[in-house]
Amino acid sequence: SRCNESFEVCPTYPSLMVVPRSSSDKLLKDTAKFRSKGRIPVLTWFDHSSGCSISRCAQPRVGLGSNSSEQDELHIRNVRIAGGEEQRRLVIIDCRSEIAAGANSLKGKGTENILNYHNCKLLFSDIANIHAVRHSLYLLRAAVVSTDDDANWWREIHRTGWIGHIASILSAALRAACYVKQRQYSVLVHCSDGWDRTAQVVSLAQILIDPYYRTMEGFAVLIEKDWIGFGHKFKDRLGKSHEGSPVFHQFLDCVWQLTEQFPDKFQFNERFLKHISTHCQTNWFSTFICNSDKERKERMMTMKAANTSGSGSEINKHRYTSARELPIWSLLLANRAIYSNPRYNQEREMNPEKLKKMFLPIPSVKVLQIWTGMYLKYDESLIGHIFRRSEQRAAHDLPSLPSERNTIMWEPDNWSTTCHDCGNNFTWYIRRHHCRACGRLFCHRCSSQNMALPQLELHTPVRVCERCADSQGKVVGQGFRTKAATQQRSRKNTWWN
C-alpha cells in the first residue's frame, strides 16, 4: 500500500507498506488510530510454500476501558488469512511481560483482548525494556573493568543480568520461528511502540528460518528492512539522553551467540558484526544517523538545497555531512575476504531441502557466553597475551600473524609510569607517546621517528618507537639511531613484567 507515501498514516513507517490485498487504504488509516504511534500490523516476512507470515506492529490503544476497534480486528483477520486459508491460526507475541502490558493500560494502551480476535492466541515474552538493558550494559562494563579476581568473575557477570536478557530475546525469536515453521501459524509481534524489542525478535526469527539472512547481503537487507525502514530510533538510542539504550548492539550480540552455536551456518564472521557495532556509533556512515525514513528524506532534501542553491558558507557547513552519505554496506561488502567465514558453504545452505528446515539454538544462560571479542577486547590479560605472543615470534624471527599485522592494541596510559625503552619516569614535562606500530608507551626522545605503516593503512608518516623503526626501516625524520645503539639501551620495566 502507498497510503503512507507522505508519512501521514505513520511517520515512523516506510512509505511503502506490505499489507493484505483485502485491507483497503481507508481500513489501514482507521486501524492506525487504534495502534500506538499509528504503527499498524504490516508484513515483514512471508513463506510462499506454507502461506505463513511474520508481521509486526505496536501495542493497541485499549486502556482501562478495554476499548476495541472493529477496523483493527478486521485488518488482523486479513493478516491471518493472507496465505489463503480461512482457518489458519495467528499467534500474537507481546514482547513485554503481562504485568508490563497491563501497566500500559493506565496510559491508555495495553495489549489485545484476545476474545475479540478469532483464531488468535496471545503470548508474553518478558523481554526487558530499554532502561533495564541500558543499566545492564552499564553493570557489564563496570564488571569488565573492575573485576580482577577470576573467582568472582561469573558472580559479577550474573549480577549484570546481561546474559539473561540475551536468553529472553533468543527464546522469543525461537518461539516465533517454531510457530511459523513447525506449527504452520502466522505470527504477529509487538512490544510497546514496535521499534525496539519487536525489531530484535522478528529479525532473529527470520535468521533462524531463512538462510538468505545469514549471508552478508541478506543480513544487510534485514537491517535495512526491519531496523532502518521500520523506524528503529538509532539517533536516540545511540545518544546519551534518557532515550539511549544498546538495543541494536544487543541484537548483534544475539547474532554472535548464534554464530557460536552454529559456526558453519553464517557467511560472515565475528569481525563483520564487530565492525557494524563499532560504526553504528562513529557517525561515519549514513546508515545509523536518523530515527526514521521520514527524517532521512528530510535530511537529504536539506542537504541538496544547501549544495545547489546555498551560499559558500552553507555548502561548507554541509560538506562534512555529505561526506557521510555512503551506507556502511559499501565498506563491508567491498571487503568480503576480510569478513568471510571459511566454514560456510553457500551451496549446501541454499539447498532447497535446507530451505524447508530451521536450526534450533539453545537459549539458555548455561550455554550462552560473554562476547569476549567485544567486551574484553581491551582486557589486560588478553592484551598481555597478544603482546607476549608477538614478542615471542619476533625473538625467533618468525613472521607476525595476520591479526597482529592488522590490529594494534594500544597500551592504556595508566598501565605504565616509565618509558618502555629508556626507563625514565613520565612527568608533566616528559609526556607519554604511543608508538603507532606496536602500541606501547614511550617518551618523546624514544619515539621521535616517523614512518608510514601501509600494513595498518597508515600511508603518511606517523610516530613510531626506535625498535619498530629499526625493524621496519624506511624512516622519515631526524635522529635515527642504529640498531646496535638501540639494543644497548635499557629494555627493563616492560609493562607486562
Short mmCIF file of C-alpha atoms in Angstrom, two decimals:
data_model
loop_
_atom_site.label_atom_id
_atom_site.label_comp_id
_atom_site.label_asym_id
_atom_site.label_seq_id
_atom_site.Cartn_x
_atom_site.Cartn_y
_atom_site.Cartn_z
CA SER A 1 0.00 0.00 0.00
CA ARG A 2 1.14 3.56 -0.75
CA CYS A 3 -1.21 5.21 1.73
CA ASN A 4 1.82 6.22 3.83
CA GLU A 5 3.69 7.75 0.90
CA SER A 6 3.66 11.17 2.57
CA PHE A 7 4.12 9.65 6.07
CA GLU A 8 0.68 10.85 7.20
CA VAL A 9 -0.55 7.47 8.46
CA CYS A 10 2.62 6.63 10.40
CA PRO A 11 5.65 8.98 10.44
CA THR A 12 7.99 6.18 11.60
CA TYR A 13 6.99 3.56 9.00
CA PRO A 14 8.39 3.29 5.46
CA SER A 15 6.47 4.99 2.67
CA LEU A 16 5.64 1.62 1.08
CA MET A 17 3.98 -0.99 3.33
CA VAL A 18 3.22 -4.63 2.52
CA VAL A 19 -0.29 -5.48 3.74
CA PRO A 20 -3.05 -7.94 2.72
CA ARG A 21 -4.76 -7.00 -0.53
CA SER A 22 -8.13 -7.17 1.21
CA SER A 23 -7.18 -4.31 3.57
CA SER A 24 -8.10 -1.04 1.87
CA ASP A 25 -6.29 2.24 2.45
CA LYS A 26 -9.27 3.54 4.41
CA LEU A 27 -9.18 0.46 6.66
CA LEU A 28 -5.45 0.98 7.27
CA LYS A 29 -5.96 4.62 8.23
CA ASP A 30 -8.74 3.70 10.63
CA THR A 31 -6.60 0.91 12.12
CA ALA A 32 -3.73 3.37 12.67
CA LYS A 33 -5.93 5.34 15.07
CA PHE A 34 -6.11 2.29 17.35
CA ARG A 35 -2.40 1.45 17.31
CA SER A 36 0.29 3.33 19.24
CA LYS A 37 2.16 5.84 17.03
CA GLY A 38 -0.01 4.70 14.11
CA ARG A 39 2.16 1.58 13.72
CA ILE A 40 -0.36 -0.84 12.22
CA PRO A 41 0.25 -4.58 11.59
CA VAL A 42 2.33 -4.92 8.40
CA LEU A 43 4.13 -7.84 6.79
CA THR A 44 7.87 -8.34 7.22
CA TRP A 45 8.33 -11.98 6.05
CA PHE A 46 6.20 -14.44 4.07
CA ASP A 47 6.62 -18.15 3.35
CA HIS A 48 5.30 -18.87 -0.14
CA SER A 49 5.32 -22.63 0.40
CA SER A 50 3.10 -22.64 3.51
CA GLY A 51 1.39 -19.25 3.34
CA CYS A 52 2.55 -18.38 6.86
CA SER A 53 3.81 -14.89 7.62
CA ILE A 54 5.57 -12.77 10.23
CA SER A 55 4.07 -9.34 10.82
CA ARG A 56 4.85 -6.53 13.25
CA CYS A 57 3.08 -3.58 14.83
CA ALA A 58 2.79 -1.53 18.05
CA GLN A 59 0.53 -2.05 21.06
CA PRO A 60 -3.20 -1.29 20.75
CA ARG A 61 -4.89 1.65 22.48
CA VAL A 62 -7.01 -0.50 24.77
CA GLY A 63 -6.78 1.48 28.01
CA LEU A 64 -8.59 0.83 31.27
CA GLY A 65 -11.94 0.82 29.48
CA SER A 66 -10.97 -2.21 27.35
CA ASN A 67 -11.52 -0.30 24.14
CA SER A 68 -11.76 -2.20 20.88
CA SER A 69 -11.67 -1.43 17.18
CA GLU A 70 -13.61 -3.31 14.52
CA GLN A 71 -11.21 -2.00 11.89
CA ASP A 72 -8.20 -3.36 13.78
CA GLU A 73 -9.90 -6.74 14.25
CA LEU A 74 -10.76 -6.90 10.54
CA HIS A 75 -7.25 -5.98 9.48
CA ILE A 76 -5.68 -8.62 11.75
CA ARG A 77 -8.13 -11.16 10.32
CA ASN A 78 -6.87 -10.23 6.84
CA VAL A 79 -3.30 -10.70 8.05
CA ARG A 80 -4.17 -14.11 9.48
CA ILE A 81 -5.76 -15.46 6.29
CA ALA A 82 -3.36 -13.74 3.88
CA GLY A 83 -1.96 -17.14 2.84
CA GLY A 84 -5.34 -18.24 1.55
CA GLU A 85 -6.57 -20.43 4.46
CA GLU A 86 -9.62 -19.16 6.34
CA GLN A 87 -8.92 -21.40 9.35
CA ARG A 88 -5.24 -20.54 9.70
CA ARG A 89 -4.35 -19.55 13.25
CA LEU A 90 -2.40 -16.49 14.34
CA VAL A 91 -0.26 -16.14 17.44
CA ILE A 92 0.30 -12.64 18.82
CA ILE A 93 3.62 -12.40 20.66
CA ASP A 94 3.80 -9.48 23.07
CA CYS A 95 7.49 -8.96 23.86
CA ARG A 96 6.68 -7.48 27.27
CA SER A 97 5.68 -9.23 30.46
CA GLU A 98 1.98 -9.50 31.24
CA ILE A 99 2.43 -7.10 34.18
CA ALA A 100 4.20 -4.51 31.99
CA ALA A 101 1.48 -4.77 29.34
CA GLY A 102 -1.18 -4.30 32.00
CA ALA A 103 0.63 -1.26 33.38
CA ASN A 104 0.49 0.35 29.94
CA SER A 105 -3.31 0.24 30.09
CA LEU A 106 -3.03 3.01 32.68
CA LYS A 107 -1.59 5.16 29.89
CA GLY A 108 -4.47 4.35 27.55
CA LYS A 109 -2.67 1.49 25.79
CA GLY A 110 -2.08 -2.15 26.76
CA THR A 111 -2.48 -5.42 24.88
CA GLU A 112 -5.12 -7.17 22.79
CA ASN A 113 -8.32 -8.56 24.27
CA ILE A 114 -7.86 -11.90 22.59
CA LEU A 115 -11.57 -12.71 22.78
CA ASN A 116 -12.14 -10.10 20.06
CA TYR A 117 -9.72 -11.79 17.64
CA HIS A 118 -10.94 -15.04 16.10
CA ASN A 119 -8.49 -17.96 15.83
CA CYS A 120 -5.77 -16.00 17.63
CA LYS A 121 -3.79 -16.65 20.79
CA LEU A 122 -1.72 -14.24 22.88
CA LEU A 123 1.71 -14.99 24.39
CA PHE A 124 4.02 -12.83 26.53
CA SER A 125 7.82 -12.99 26.31
CA ASP A 126 9.02 -10.90 29.30
CA ILE A 127 11.82 -9.07 27.48
CA ALA A 128 13.26 -6.16 29.45
CA ASN A 129 12.69 -2.56 28.32
CA ILE A 130 15.34 -0.11 27.12
CA HIS A 131 16.04 1.26 30.61
CA ALA A 132 16.79 -2.17 32.09
CA VAL A 133 19.01 -3.02 29.11
CA ARG A 134 20.94 0.23 29.43
CA HIS A 135 21.53 -0.40 33.14
CA SER A 136 22.55 -4.00 32.46
CA LEU A 137 25.21 -2.97 29.96
CA TYR A 138 26.46 -0.34 32.42
CA LEU A 139 26.90 -3.08 35.04
CA LEU A 140 28.59 -5.33 32.48
CA ARG A 141 31.12 -2.66 31.58
CA ALA A 142 31.78 -2.00 35.26
CA ALA A 143 32.32 -5.71 35.89
CA VAL A 144 34.73 -6.00 32.98
CA VAL A 145 36.79 -3.03 34.19
CA SER A 146 36.77 -3.67 37.94
CA THR A 147 36.78 -7.45 38.35
CA ASP A 148 40.38 -8.65 38.56
CA ASP A 149 39.69 -11.73 40.67
CA ASP A 150 38.80 -14.73 38.50
CA ALA A 151 36.98 -16.35 41.42
CA ASN A 152 34.35 -13.56 41.42
CA TRP A 153 34.10 -13.15 37.66
CA TRP A 154 30.98 -15.23 36.97
CA ARG A 155 29.23 -13.90 40.06
CA GLU A 156 29.71 -10.34 38.81
CA ILE A 157 28.57 -11.29 35.30
CA HIS A 158 25.46 -12.93 36.70
CA ARG A 159 24.65 -9.76 38.66
CA THR A 160 24.60 -7.71 35.46
CA GLY A 161 21.70 -9.73 34.03
CA TRP A 162 23.07 -9.29 30.50
CA ILE A 163 23.11 -12.97 29.59
CA GLY A 164 19.58 -13.33 30.92
CA HIS A 165 18.38 -10.54 28.62
CA ILE A 166 20.06 -12.23 25.65
CA ALA A 167 18.39 -15.53 26.58
CA SER A 168 14.90 -13.98 26.77
CA ILE A 169 15.26 -12.39 23.31
CA LEU A 170 16.50 -15.61 21.72
CA SER A 171 13.69 -17.56 23.41
CA ALA A 172 11.06 -15.24 21.94
CA ALA A 173 12.64 -15.42 18.47
CA LEU A 174 12.82 -19.22 18.68
CA ARG A 175 9.18 -19.38 19.73
CA ALA A 176 8.11 -17.21 16.79
CA ALA A 177 10.18 -19.26 14.32
CA CYS A 178 8.81 -22.57 15.62
CA TYR A 179 5.22 -21.38 15.34
CA VAL A 180 5.80 -20.40 11.71
CA LYS A 181 7.94 -23.30 10.53
CA GLN A 182 6.78 -26.23 12.63
CA ARG A 183 3.17 -25.46 13.58
CA GLN A 184 2.18 -23.52 10.43
CA TYR A 185 0.91 -20.47 12.35
CA SER A 186 1.21 -16.88 11.23
CA VAL A 187 2.88 -14.63 13.81
CA LEU A 188 2.28 -11.01 14.82
CA VAL A 189 4.94 -9.45 17.09
CA HIS A 190 4.76 -6.19 19.03
CA CYS A 191 6.10 -4.57 22.19
CA SER A 192 5.16 -1.06 23.30
CA ASP A 193 5.87 1.04 20.21
CA GLY A 194 7.24 -1.73 17.99
CA TRP A 195 10.70 -0.36 17.19
CA ASP A 196 12.99 -1.97 19.81
CA ARG A 197 12.14 -5.44 21.12
CA THR A 198 9.91 -6.10 18.13
CA ALA A 199 12.80 -5.47 15.73
CA GLN A 200 15.02 -7.82 17.72
CA VAL A 201 12.54 -10.70 17.76
CA VAL A 202 11.36 -10.56 14.14
CA SER A 203 14.92 -10.16 12.82
CA LEU A 204 16.26 -13.12 14.77
CA ALA A 205 13.25 -15.25 13.82
CA GLN A 206 13.96 -14.60 10.14
CA ILE A 207 17.62 -15.52 10.64
CA LEU A 208 16.55 -18.83 12.17
CA ILE A 209 14.11 -19.58 9.37
CA ASP A 210 15.61 -18.13 6.19
CA PRO A 211 19.27 -18.88 5.22
CA TYR A 212 19.32 -15.81 2.96
CA TYR A 213 19.51 -13.58 6.01
CA ARG A 214 22.61 -15.47 7.15
CA THR A 215 24.56 -14.18 4.15
CA MET A 216 26.29 -10.79 4.04
CA GLU A 217 23.84 -9.30 1.55
CA GLY A 218 20.86 -10.83 3.34
CA PHE A 219 21.97 -9.52 6.72
CA ALA A 220 22.33 -6.04 5.21
CA VAL A 221 18.81 -6.31 3.74
CA LEU A 222 17.47 -7.47 7.11
CA ILE A 223 18.88 -4.46 8.96
CA GLU A 224 17.76 -2.05 6.25
CA LYS A 225 14.26 -3.53 6.31
CA ASP A 226 13.46 -4.33 9.93
CA TRP A 227 15.60 -1.74 11.70
CA ILE A 228 16.13 1.24 9.42
CA GLY A 229 12.97 1.01 7.33
CA PHE A 230 10.65 0.29 10.26
CA GLY A 231 11.95 3.20 12.30
CA HIS A 232 14.28 1.96 15.00
CA LYS A 233 15.35 5.20 16.71
CA PHE A 234 19.09 4.97 16.01
CA LYS A 235 19.66 8.66 16.66
CA ASP A 236 18.04 8.49 20.10
CA ARG A 237 19.16 5.01 21.11
CA LEU A 238 22.82 5.69 20.29
CA GLY A 239 22.74 9.06 22.07
CA LYS A 240 23.47 9.97 25.67
CA SER A 241 19.96 11.02 26.70
CA HIS A 242 17.47 9.04 28.78
CA GLU A 243 16.29 7.53 25.47
CA GLY A 244 19.70 5.96 24.85
CA SER A 245 19.92 2.16 25.01
CA PRO A 246 22.10 -0.52 23.35
CA VAL A 247 19.15 -2.29 21.72
CA PHE A 248 20.81 -2.73 18.33
CA HIS A 249 24.08 -3.82 19.92
CA GLN A 250 22.10 -6.37 21.94
CA PHE A 251 20.69 -7.74 18.69
CA LEU A 252 24.23 -8.11 17.29
CA ASP A 253 25.20 -9.95 20.47
CA CYS A 254 22.32 -12.37 19.88
CA VAL A 255 23.50 -12.98 16.32
CA TRP A 256 27.02 -13.63 17.63
CA GLN A 257 25.58 -16.21 20.04
CA LEU A 258 24.02 -17.97 17.05
CA THR A 259 27.30 -17.95 15.14
CA GLU A 260 28.97 -19.59 18.14
CA GLN A 261 26.37 -22.36 18.34
CA PHE A 262 26.25 -22.85 14.55
CA PRO A 263 29.66 -21.76 13.19
CA ASP A 264 29.07 -23.13 9.68
CA LYS A 265 25.64 -21.55 9.11
CA PHE A 266 26.71 -17.94 8.57
CA GLN A 267 28.57 -16.46 5.61
CA PHE A 268 30.08 -13.68 7.75
CA ASN A 269 32.43 -13.87 10.72
CA GLU A 270 32.74 -12.14 14.09
CA ARG A 271 34.69 -9.20 12.65
CA PHE A 272 31.69 -8.37 10.42
CA LEU A 273 29.45 -8.00 13.50
CA LYS A 274 32.08 -6.10 15.47
CA HIS A 275 32.58 -3.54 12.72
CA ILE A 276 28.83 -2.95 12.42
CA SER A 277 28.63 -2.46 16.19
CA THR A 278 31.57 -0.05 16.09
CA HIS A 279 30.44 2.03 13.12
CA CYS A 280 26.86 2.42 14.29
CA GLN A 281 28.37 4.79 16.89
CA THR A 282 31.01 6.58 14.80
CA ASN A 283 28.62 8.54 12.55
CA TRP A 284 30.93 7.77 9.64
CA PHE A 285 28.06 6.39 7.55
CA SER A 286 24.53 7.47 6.79
CA THR A 287 23.02 4.16 7.86
CA PHE A 288 22.58 4.85 11.58
CA ILE A 289 22.18 8.62 11.96
CA CYS A 290 18.39 9.12 11.81
CA ASN A 291 15.31 7.78 13.58
CA SER A 292 13.12 7.06 10.55
CA ASP A 293 12.84 7.14 6.76
CA LYS A 294 10.97 10.42 7.02
CA GLU A 295 13.88 12.04 8.86
CA ARG A 296 16.34 10.66 6.31
CA LYS A 297 14.41 12.09 3.38
CA GLU A 298 14.07 15.48 5.07
CA ARG A 299 17.78 15.49 5.81
CA MET A 300 18.62 14.65 2.19
CA MET A 301 16.37 17.44 0.92
CA THR A 302 18.04 19.94 3.26
CA MET A 303 21.47 18.90 2.06
CA LYS A 304 20.53 19.10 -1.61
CA ALA A 305 19.06 22.54 -1.13
CA ALA A 306 22.22 23.74 0.60
CA ASN A 307 24.51 22.26 -2.05
CA THR A 308 22.60 23.56 -5.06
CA SER A 309 21.30 26.98 -4.09
CA GLY A 310 23.08 27.81 -0.84
CA SER A 311 25.94 30.19 -0.24
CA GLY A 312 29.53 29.12 0.11
CA SER A 313 29.30 29.08 3.90
CA GLU A 314 26.21 26.87 3.79
CA ILE A 315 27.95 24.46 1.44
CA ASN A 316 30.94 24.25 3.79
CA LYS A 317 28.56 23.68 6.65
CA HIS A 318 27.13 20.60 4.95
CA ARG A 319 30.36 19.35 3.39
CA TYR A 320 31.12 17.04 6.29
CA THR A 321 27.55 15.79 6.31
CA SER A 322 27.58 14.97 2.59
CA ALA A 323 30.80 13.02 3.07
CA ARG A 324 28.87 10.61 5.30
CA GLU A 325 26.19 9.70 2.78
CA LEU A 326 27.65 6.30 1.93
CA PRO A 327 25.96 3.37 3.74
CA ILE A 328 28.12 1.10 5.84
CA TRP A 329 27.50 -1.79 3.44
CA SER A 330 29.64 -0.04 0.82
CA LEU A 331 32.61 -0.71 3.10
CA LEU A 332 31.71 -4.17 4.36
CA LEU A 333 30.65 -5.74 1.07
CA ALA A 334 33.68 -4.29 -0.72
CA ASN A 335 35.94 -6.23 1.67
CA ARG A 336 34.27 -9.62 1.59
CA ALA A 337 37.53 -11.55 2.05
CA ILE A 338 38.05 -9.95 5.47
CA TYR A 339 34.56 -10.75 6.71
CA SER A 340 34.00 -14.19 5.13
CA ASN A 341 33.54 -17.31 7.23
CA PRO A 342 35.74 -20.09 5.77
CA ARG A 343 33.47 -22.80 7.22
CA TYR A 344 30.40 -21.58 5.34
CA ASN A 345 29.23 -23.47 2.25
CA GLN A 346 26.67 -21.46 0.30
CA GLU A 347 25.58 -24.30 -2.00
CA ARG A 348 24.87 -26.51 1.00
CA GLU A 349 22.99 -23.83 2.95
CA MET A 350 20.93 -22.69 -0.04
CA ASN A 351 19.92 -26.23 -0.96
CA PRO A 352 16.11 -26.48 -1.45
CA GLU A 353 15.93 -29.14 1.25
CA LYS A 354 17.69 -26.83 3.69
CA LEU A 355 15.17 -24.07 2.98
CA LYS A 356 12.43 -26.26 4.44
CA LYS A 357 14.21 -26.51 7.80
CA MET A 358 15.28 -24.16 10.55
CA PHE A 359 18.05 -24.55 13.08
CA LEU A 360 17.23 -24.62 16.77
CA PRO A 361 19.56 -22.70 19.08
CA ILE A 362 19.70 -23.26 22.83
CA PRO A 363 18.60 -20.00 24.51
CA SER A 364 19.85 -20.97 27.96
CA VAL A 365 22.16 -19.00 30.23
CA LYS A 366 24.02 -22.28 30.76
CA VAL A 367 25.06 -22.26 27.10
CA LEU A 368 25.24 -18.58 26.17
CA GLN A 369 28.60 -16.83 26.52
CA ILE A 370 30.11 -13.41 27.08
CA TRP A 371 31.13 -11.88 23.74
CA THR A 372 34.84 -11.86 24.56
CA GLY A 373 35.91 -10.22 21.31
CA MET A 374 33.66 -7.26 22.05
CA TYR A 375 33.55 -6.73 25.82
CA LEU A 376 37.04 -7.97 26.70
CA LYS A 377 38.99 -6.68 23.73
CA TYR A 378 40.84 -4.23 25.98
CA ASP A 379 41.18 -6.56 28.95
CA GLU A 380 44.68 -6.59 30.45
CA SER A 381 45.04 -10.38 30.49
CA LEU A 382 44.07 -10.73 26.83
CA ILE A 383 46.16 -7.77 25.64
CA GLY A 384 49.17 -9.02 27.57
CA HIS A 385 48.80 -12.38 25.85
CA ILE A 386 48.74 -10.70 22.43
CA PHE A 387 51.88 -8.70 23.14
CA ARG A 388 53.74 -11.65 24.65
CA ARG A 389 52.89 -13.80 21.63
CA SER A 390 54.12 -11.06 19.30
CA GLU A 391 57.38 -10.73 21.28
CA GLN A 392 57.97 -14.49 21.21
CA ARG A 393 57.52 -14.65 17.45
CA ALA A 394 59.84 -11.68 16.94
CA ALA A 395 62.52 -13.26 19.17
CA HIS A 396 62.54 -16.35 16.94
CA ASP A 397 62.49 -14.30 13.72
CA LEU A 398 59.03 -15.61 12.86
CA PRO A 399 56.63 -13.51 10.74
CA SER A 400 53.83 -11.87 12.65
CA LEU A 401 50.37 -13.34 12.41
CA PRO A 402 47.74 -11.64 10.17
CA SER A 403 45.77 -10.49 13.21
CA GLU A 404 48.97 -8.98 14.66
CA ARG A 405 49.75 -7.19 11.42
CA ASN A 406 46.30 -5.68 11.02
CA THR A 407 45.39 -4.87 14.64
CA ILE A 408 47.41 -2.81 17.11
CA MET A 409 46.26 -2.76 20.74
CA TRP A 410 47.30 0.49 22.45
CA GLU A 411 48.62 0.18 25.98
CA PRO A 412 46.37 2.25 28.30
CA ASP A 413 48.07 5.37 29.69
CA ASN A 414 47.66 4.33 33.32
CA TRP A 415 49.40 1.00 32.82
CA SER A 416 52.93 2.37 32.70
CA THR A 417 54.73 5.08 34.65
CA THR A 418 58.05 4.72 32.80
CA CYS A 419 59.20 4.76 29.18
CA HIS A 420 59.29 1.27 27.71
CA ASP A 421 62.71 1.97 26.16
CA CYS A 422 64.88 4.20 28.36
CA GLY A 423 63.06 3.62 31.64
CA ASN A 424 62.67 7.31 32.54
CA ASN A 425 59.66 8.21 34.65
CA PHE A 426 56.82 10.04 32.94
CA THR A 427 56.21 13.51 34.37
CA TRP A 428 54.32 16.63 33.37
CA TYR A 429 57.19 17.57 31.01
CA ILE A 430 58.19 14.00 29.96
CA ARG A 431 54.94 13.03 28.29
CA ARG A 432 53.65 9.65 27.19
CA HIS A 433 53.56 8.88 23.45
CA HIS A 434 52.14 5.77 21.78
CA CYS A 435 54.12 4.03 19.07
CA ARG A 436 51.68 3.58 16.18
CA ALA A 437 53.40 0.35 15.15
CA CYS A 438 53.42 -1.59 18.45
CA GLY A 439 51.07 0.38 20.73
CA ARG A 440 53.47 0.72 23.67
CA LEU A 441 54.23 3.89 25.64
CA PHE A 442 57.47 5.84 25.15
CA CYS A 443 58.89 9.26 25.98
CA HIS A 444 59.34 11.84 23.23
CA ARG A 445 63.03 11.05 22.76
CA CYS A 446 62.45 7.31 22.29
CA SER A 447 59.56 7.79 19.84
CA SER A 448 60.95 10.56 17.67
CA GLN A 449 60.95 8.55 14.42
CA ASN A 450 58.28 8.82 11.72
CA MET A 451 57.38 6.29 9.08
CA ALA A 452 54.48 5.04 7.00
CA LEU A 453 52.75 1.80 8.07
CA PRO A 454 50.93 0.52 4.98
CA GLN A 455 50.08 -2.78 6.70
CA LEU A 456 47.92 -0.70 9.07
CA GLU A 457 46.60 1.50 6.25
CA LEU A 458 48.67 4.44 7.56
CA HIS A 459 50.25 5.71 4.36
CA THR A 460 51.55 9.01 5.73
CA PRO A 461 54.44 9.06 8.24
CA VAL A 462 53.35 8.60 11.86
CA ARG A 463 55.18 8.45 15.20
CA VAL A 464 56.95 5.13 15.93
CA CYS A 465 59.48 3.96 18.51
CA GLU A 466 63.09 3.27 17.62
CA ARG A 467 62.73 -0.50 17.86
CA CYS A 468 59.90 -0.54 15.31
CA ALA A 469 61.81 1.96 13.15
CA ASP A 470 64.90 -0.29 13.19
CA SER A 471 62.93 -3.44 12.38
CA GLN A 472 60.81 -1.97 9.60
CA GLY A 473 63.22 0.62 8.09
CA LYS A 474 62.33 3.47 5.68
CA VAL A 475 62.29 6.06 8.43
CA VAL A 476 61.26 9.63 7.75
CA GLY A 477 62.67 12.03 10.38
CA GLN A 478 65.74 13.14 12.29
CA GLY A 479 67.88 11.50 14.92
CA PHE A 480 67.78 7.94 13.56
CA ARG A 481 69.72 5.55 15.77
CA THR A 482 71.40 2.38 14.55
CA LYS A 483 70.04 -0.97 15.64
CA ALA A 484 73.22 -1.72 17.61
CA ALA A 485 72.89 1.54 19.53
CA THR A 486 69.24 0.86 20.19
CA GLN A 487 69.92 -2.62 21.54
CA GLN A 488 72.33 -1.12 24.11
CA ARG A 489 69.52 0.90 25.63
CA SER A 490 67.72 -0.46 28.66
CA ARG A 491 64.85 -2.84 27.95
CA LYS A 492 63.72 -3.05 31.56
CA ASN A 493 60.37 -2.02 33.04
CA THR A 494 58.28 -3.62 30.30
CA TRP A 495 54.64 -3.04 31.16
CA TRP A 496 53.72 -6.72 31.47
CA ASN A 497 56.59 -7.55 33.91
#
